Amino acid sequence: MEDYNKIIESLGVKFIKSRNIRILQPIRIKNFYDVENTLLILYNGEVSFGEEAVHAEVGDMLFIPGGKMLSITYGNADKPKAISNEEFMTHRESYFEYNLEPSRIGQMENSFGMVAFEAKVFDSVNFFTSLDIPPFLIKRDDKLAHMLAEILKEDMTDILGKGRVIKIKTEEIVIEIIRYIIKNRLFVEQLATNSTYFKDPRLIDIFAYIKDNIGGDLSNKVLANVANVSEDYVGQYFKMLTGINPQDYIEYQRMEAAVGLLRTSKKSIRAIGADVGYKDTAYFCRRFKMMFGIPAGKMRRRESLMNL
C-alpha cells in the first residue's frame, strides 16, 4: 500500500473538460481515440463499448484510459450509424447536444456526463496509459457519481473559485478510480509492475528528459547518456521496465504535446510539428492522423467548436 501512496503523491492531475451531453442519434464510433482519460456516467439511454458490445446500465460509469482505441456506441445499439473517429470529431454537433443548465444534469433522455483529465506521474508519464489497461465499467458508485456531477455543475457556472474546486474534485476522482481498481483487484500485475519501475531513478531521469526535450534529439544514444547505460542496452532496459520501447513512448509523448499545442496555441501545423520534434511536416501529419484517426487541422477545429 505504501508504494501506491507514493504513486498517488507523485501524480499531477489536470482537469481538461467536462460535458453533459444528450445523444441526438444512435452512433457507433469504430475507432474512438483520445489522449486524455475519460470518465463517463450514463444518466439515461444506452452506451456500449468494445468488440463484445458491453452494455453500461444507467448509473454505471465507463472509464476510458487515454491512448486506448475502442469501439463505442452511443444510443440504441440495434441500428446505430457506423462512423469513423474523424467523422465524429468533424461533425460532433450532428450527434451530440451540449447541456449548459445545471438543473438539467441527469434529467434529459439519452444523456450522459463526462469529465476528461490528465494524471501524470512525476509530471511526465500518463499513469493510466502506462498501466496498459483496457476501458472498464465502474458499477454504480454514488461517491464518484456525486463528484462528477459537482464538476459538471461548477463548470457550467461562473462563480468565485470554480477552477480550484474543479481541480480538487478532479484529483479526488483520480484517487477514487485508483481505489476502485485496488479494491476490486483489477489489473494487479500492471499495478505491481508500475509501483516497481516508478521507483527506478534512471527511468525517472529518462522520463523527465523526454518531457523537457520533446522537440530535440531523443535517440537511444542520448537516452543512454541520460540513464548512464550503454546505447545497446537502453532500449532493452526501457522496455523491460515499461513494456514498450522508448521510441514508441516518445512518439506518443510528442503527439500528446502536439494535441496540447493545437488546443492552446495559434501556431501553424508546421510549427507545431517542429516544436514536438518532426522536421518533416508531411510525415508529422501522416503519423498524427494514423494515431488519432483525424488530421491535425480538424483536431484544431474540433477543439475550437468545443470551446465555443
Coordinates of C-alpha atoms in Angstrom, one line a residue:
M1 CA 0.0 0.0 0.0
E2 CA 2.9 2.3 0.7
D3 CA 4.0 2.1 -2.9
Y4 CA 0.6 3.0 -4.2
N5 CA 0.5 6.0 -1.8
K6 CA 3.9 7.2 -3.2
I7 CA 2.5 6.9 -6.8
I8 CA -0.6 8.9 -5.8
E9 CA 1.5 11.6 -4.1
S10 CA 3.6 11.9 -7.3
L11 CA 0.6 12.3 -9.6
G12 CA 0.0 15.6 -11.3
V13 CA -3.7 15.8 -12.1
K14 CA -5.1 18.3 -14.6
F15 CA -8.7 18.9 -15.4
I16 CA -9.3 19.1 -19.2
K17 CA -13.0 19.4 -19.8
S18 CA -16.4 18.2 -18.7
R19 CA -19.6 17.9 -20.7
N20 CA -23.3 16.9 -20.1
I21 CA -24.5 15.5 -23.4
R22 CA -27.7 14.5 -25.0
I23 CA -27.4 11.9 -27.7
L24 CA -29.2 13.1 -30.8
Q25 CA -29.0 9.9 -32.9
P26 CA -27.5 6.4 -32.2
I27 CA -23.9 6.1 -33.5
R28 CA -21.1 3.6 -33.3
I29 CA -17.6 5.0 -33.5
K30 CA -15.4 2.2 -34.7
N31 CA -12.1 3.7 -33.7
F32 CA -12.6 6.2 -30.9
Y33 CA -9.3 7.6 -29.5
D34 CA -8.2 10.4 -27.3
V35 CA -5.1 11.3 -25.4
E36 CA -7.0 12.2 -22.2
N37 CA -8.5 9.9 -19.6
T38 CA -12.3 10.0 -19.7
L39 CA -14.8 9.0 -17.0
L40 CA -18.4 8.8 -18.4
I41 CA -21.6 8.3 -16.4
L42 CA -24.8 7.1 -18.1
Y43 CA -27.8 9.1 -16.9
N44 CA -30.4 7.8 -19.4
G45 CA -30.5 5.6 -22.5
E46 CA -27.8 3.3 -23.8
V47 CA -24.0 3.2 -24.1
S48 CA -21.9 0.1 -25.0
F49 CA -18.3 -0.5 -25.8
G50 CA -15.7 -2.9 -27.1
E51 CA -15.9 -5.7 -29.6
E52 CA -18.3 -7.6 -27.4
A53 CA -20.5 -4.6 -27.0
V54 CA -20.5 -4.5 -23.2
H55 CA -23.6 -2.5 -22.1
A56 CA -23.5 0.1 -19.3
E57 CA -26.5 0.2 -17.1
V58 CA -28.0 3.6 -16.1
G59 CA -25.8 4.9 -13.3
D60 CA -22.7 2.9 -14.3
M61 CA -19.5 4.7 -15.3
L62 CA -17.2 3.9 -18.1
F63 CA -13.5 4.7 -17.6
I64 CA -11.5 5.1 -20.8
P65 CA -7.7 5.4 -20.3
G66 CA -6.0 7.9 -22.5
G67 CA -4.4 6.4 -25.6
K68 CA -6.8 3.5 -25.8
M69 CA -8.6 2.9 -29.1
L70 CA -12.0 1.3 -28.8
S71 CA -15.4 0.9 -30.5
I72 CA -18.1 2.8 -28.6
T73 CA -21.8 3.0 -29.3
Y74 CA -24.0 5.9 -28.0
G75 CA -27.7 5.3 -28.1
N76 CA -29.7 2.2 -29.2
A77 CA -27.2 -0.5 -30.3
D78 CA -29.6 -2.2 -32.7
K79 CA -29.4 0.3 -35.5
P80 CA -26.6 2.8 -34.9
K81 CA -24.9 4.8 -37.6
A82 CA -21.4 3.5 -38.0
I83 CA -18.9 6.3 -38.3
S84 CA -15.1 6.8 -38.0
N85 CA -13.5 8.9 -35.3
E86 CA -12.7 11.5 -38.0
E87 CA -16.4 11.8 -39.0
F88 CA -17.3 12.1 -35.3
M89 CA -14.8 14.8 -34.5
T90 CA -15.6 16.8 -37.6
H91 CA -19.4 16.7 -37.2
R92 CA -19.9 16.2 -33.5
E93 CA -22.7 18.7 -33.3
S94 CA -24.8 16.5 -35.5
Y95 CA -24.7 13.7 -33.0
F96 CA -24.4 15.4 -29.6
E97 CA -26.2 18.3 -27.9
Y98 CA -24.4 20.0 -25.0
N99 CA -26.4 21.0 -21.9
L100 CA -25.4 24.2 -20.2
E101 CA -28.0 24.2 -17.5
P102 CA -27.1 22.7 -14.1
S103 CA -30.7 21.9 -13.3
R104 CA -30.9 19.5 -16.3
I105 CA -28.0 17.3 -15.3
G106 CA -29.3 13.8 -15.2
Q107 CA -32.8 14.8 -16.3
M108 CA -32.5 14.5 -20.1
E109 CA -33.4 11.5 -22.1
N110 CA -30.5 9.7 -23.8
S111 CA -27.9 11.6 -21.9
F112 CA -24.6 11.1 -20.1
G113 CA -22.0 13.2 -18.2
M114 CA -18.2 13.0 -18.7
V115 CA -15.0 14.5 -17.4
A116 CA -11.7 14.3 -19.1
F117 CA -8.4 14.7 -17.3
E118 CA -4.6 14.0 -17.2
A119 CA -3.0 12.1 -14.4
K120 CA 0.8 12.1 -14.8
V121 CA 3.4 10.5 -12.6
F122 CA 6.3 13.0 -12.0
D123 CA 4.5 15.3 -14.3
S124 CA 5.7 13.3 -17.3
V125 CA 4.2 9.8 -17.5
N126 CA 0.5 9.2 -18.1
F127 CA -0.3 6.9 -15.2
F128 CA -3.3 5.0 -16.6
T129 CA -1.8 4.8 -20.1
S130 CA 1.4 3.3 -18.6
L131 CA -0.7 0.6 -16.9
D132 CA -1.8 -0.5 -20.4
I133 CA -5.3 -1.4 -19.1
P134 CA -8.5 -1.6 -21.2
P135 CA -11.6 0.5 -20.7
F136 CA -13.7 -0.8 -18.0
L137 CA -17.0 -0.3 -16.2
I138 CA -17.4 1.0 -12.7
K139 CA -20.7 -0.3 -11.4
R140 CA -22.9 2.2 -9.5
D141 CA -20.6 4.3 -7.3
D142 CA -22.6 7.1 -5.6
K143 CA -19.4 8.8 -4.4
L144 CA -17.8 9.0 -7.8
A145 CA -21.2 9.9 -9.4
H146 CA -21.6 12.8 -7.0
M147 CA -18.1 14.1 -7.6
L148 CA -18.7 14.0 -11.4
A149 CA -22.0 15.9 -11.1
E150 CA -20.3 18.5 -8.9
I151 CA -17.7 19.1 -11.5
L152 CA -20.3 19.4 -14.2
K153 CA -22.2 22.0 -12.1
E154 CA -19.1 24.0 -11.3
D155 CA -18.0 24.0 -14.9
M156 CA -21.4 25.4 -16.1
T157 CA -21.3 28.4 -13.8
D158 CA -19.0 31.4 -13.4
I159 CA -18.6 31.7 -9.7
L160 CA -15.7 32.6 -7.4
G161 CA -13.1 29.8 -7.0
K162 CA -14.7 27.4 -9.5
G163 CA -11.3 26.5 -11.1
R164 CA -9.9 25.5 -7.7
V165 CA -13.0 23.5 -6.8
I166 CA -12.8 21.6 -10.1
K167 CA -9.1 20.9 -9.6
I168 CA -9.7 19.4 -6.1
K169 CA -12.6 17.3 -7.2
T170 CA -10.8 16.0 -10.3
E171 CA -7.9 14.9 -8.0
E172 CA -10.5 13.2 -5.8
I173 CA -11.9 11.4 -8.9
V174 CA -8.5 10.1 -9.8
I175 CA -7.9 8.7 -6.3
E176 CA -11.3 7.1 -6.3
I177 CA -10.6 5.3 -9.6
I178 CA -7.3 4.0 -8.3
R179 CA -9.0 2.9 -5.1
Y180 CA -11.7 1.1 -7.1
I181 CA -9.0 -0.7 -9.1
I182 CA -7.2 -1.8 -6.0
K183 CA -10.3 -2.7 -4.0
N184 CA -11.6 -4.9 -6.8
R185 CA -8.2 -6.3 -7.5
L186 CA -8.2 -5.2 -11.1
F187 CA -5.0 -5.2 -13.2
V188 CA -3.0 -6.4 -10.2
E189 CA 0.1 -7.4 -12.3
Q190 CA 0.2 -4.0 -14.0
L191 CA 0.0 -2.1 -10.8
A192 CA 2.7 -4.2 -9.2
T193 CA 5.0 -3.6 -12.2
N194 CA 4.3 0.2 -12.2
S195 CA 5.0 0.5 -8.4
T196 CA 8.4 -1.1 -9.1
Y197 CA 9.6 0.9 -12.1
F198 CA 8.4 4.2 -10.9
K199 CA 11.0 3.9 -8.1
D200 CA 13.9 3.4 -10.6
P201 CA 15.8 6.8 -10.6
R202 CA 17.4 6.1 -14.0
L203 CA 14.0 5.6 -15.6
I204 CA 12.6 8.7 -13.9
D205 CA 15.5 10.7 -15.3
I206 CA 14.7 9.4 -18.8
F207 CA 11.0 10.4 -18.4
A208 CA 12.0 13.9 -17.2
Y209 CA 14.5 14.4 -20.0
I210 CA 12.0 13.4 -22.7
K211 CA 9.4 15.8 -21.3
D212 CA 11.9 18.7 -21.1
N213 CA 13.3 18.0 -24.6
I214 CA 10.3 16.8 -26.5
G215 CA 11.4 18.7 -29.7
G216 CA 15.0 17.7 -29.6
D217 CA 17.2 14.7 -30.2
L218 CA 15.8 11.8 -28.3
S219 CA 17.7 8.9 -29.9
N220 CA 18.7 5.9 -27.9
K221 CA 22.2 7.2 -27.8
V222 CA 21.0 10.4 -26.0
L223 CA 18.8 8.4 -23.6
A224 CA 21.6 6.0 -22.8
N225 CA 23.7 9.0 -21.7
V226 CA 20.9 10.3 -19.5
A227 CA 20.5 6.9 -17.8
N228 CA 24.2 6.1 -17.7
V229 CA 23.8 2.8 -19.5
S230 CA 25.1 1.6 -22.9
E231 CA 23.3 2.5 -26.1
D232 CA 22.8 -1.1 -26.9
Y233 CA 21.1 -1.8 -23.6
V234 CA 18.9 1.3 -23.1
G235 CA 16.1 0.1 -25.4
Q236 CA 16.0 -3.3 -23.7
Y237 CA 16.2 -1.6 -20.2
F238 CA 13.3 0.7 -21.0
K239 CA 11.1 -2.0 -22.4
M240 CA 11.9 -4.4 -19.6
L241 CA 10.5 -1.9 -17.1
T242 CA 7.7 -0.3 -19.1
G243 CA 6.6 -2.9 -21.6
I244 CA 7.2 -0.6 -24.6
N245 CA 10.3 0.5 -26.5
P246 CA 11.5 4.1 -25.9
Q247 CA 10.8 5.4 -29.4
D248 CA 7.1 4.3 -29.3
Y249 CA 6.8 6.0 -25.9
I250 CA 8.5 9.2 -27.3
E251 CA 6.2 9.3 -30.3
Y252 CA 3.1 9.1 -28.0
Q253 CA 4.5 11.9 -25.9
R254 CA 5.2 14.0 -29.0
M255 CA 1.7 13.5 -30.3
E256 CA 0.2 14.3 -26.9
A257 CA 2.3 17.5 -26.8
A258 CA 1.0 18.3 -30.3
V259 CA -2.6 18.0 -29.2
G260 CA -1.9 20.4 -26.3
L261 CA -0.5 22.9 -28.7
L262 CA -3.4 22.6 -31.1
R263 CA -5.7 23.2 -28.2
T264 CA -3.9 26.2 -26.6
S265 CA -1.9 28.0 -29.4
K266 CA -2.4 29.5 -32.8
K267 CA 0.8 28.2 -34.2
S268 CA 0.8 26.6 -37.7
I269 CA 0.7 22.9 -38.1
R270 CA 4.3 23.1 -39.5
A271 CA 5.4 25.0 -36.4
I272 CA 3.7 22.6 -34.0
G273 CA 5.3 19.6 -35.8
A274 CA 8.7 21.2 -35.5
D275 CA 8.1 22.0 -31.8
V276 CA 7.4 18.4 -31.0
G277 CA 10.4 17.0 -32.9
Y278 CA 9.2 16.5 -36.5
K279 CA 11.3 18.2 -39.2
D280 CA 9.1 16.8 -42.0
T281 CA 5.6 18.3 -41.7
A282 CA 4.1 15.8 -44.1
Y283 CA 5.4 12.9 -42.0
F284 CA 4.1 14.5 -38.8
C285 CA 0.7 14.9 -40.4
R286 CA 0.6 11.2 -41.5
R287 CA 1.6 10.0 -38.1
F288 CA -0.9 12.3 -36.4
K289 CA -3.8 11.0 -38.5
M290 CA -2.6 7.4 -38.0
M291 CA -2.7 7.8 -34.2
F292 CA -5.8 9.9 -33.8
G293 CA -7.8 9.0 -36.9
I294 CA -8.2 12.7 -37.7
P295 CA -6.0 15.3 -39.4
A296 CA -4.3 17.8 -37.1
G297 CA -6.2 20.7 -38.7
K298 CA -9.5 19.0 -38.0
M299 CA -8.4 18.3 -34.4
R300 CA -7.9 22.1 -34.0
R301 CA -11.3 22.8 -35.5
R302 CA -12.8 20.3 -33.1
E303 CA -11.2 21.9 -30.1
S304 CA -12.4 25.3 -31.3
L305 CA -16.0 24.1 -31.6
M306 CA -16.0 22.5 -28.2
N307 CA -14.8 25.7 -26.5
L308 CA -17.4 28.0 -28.0

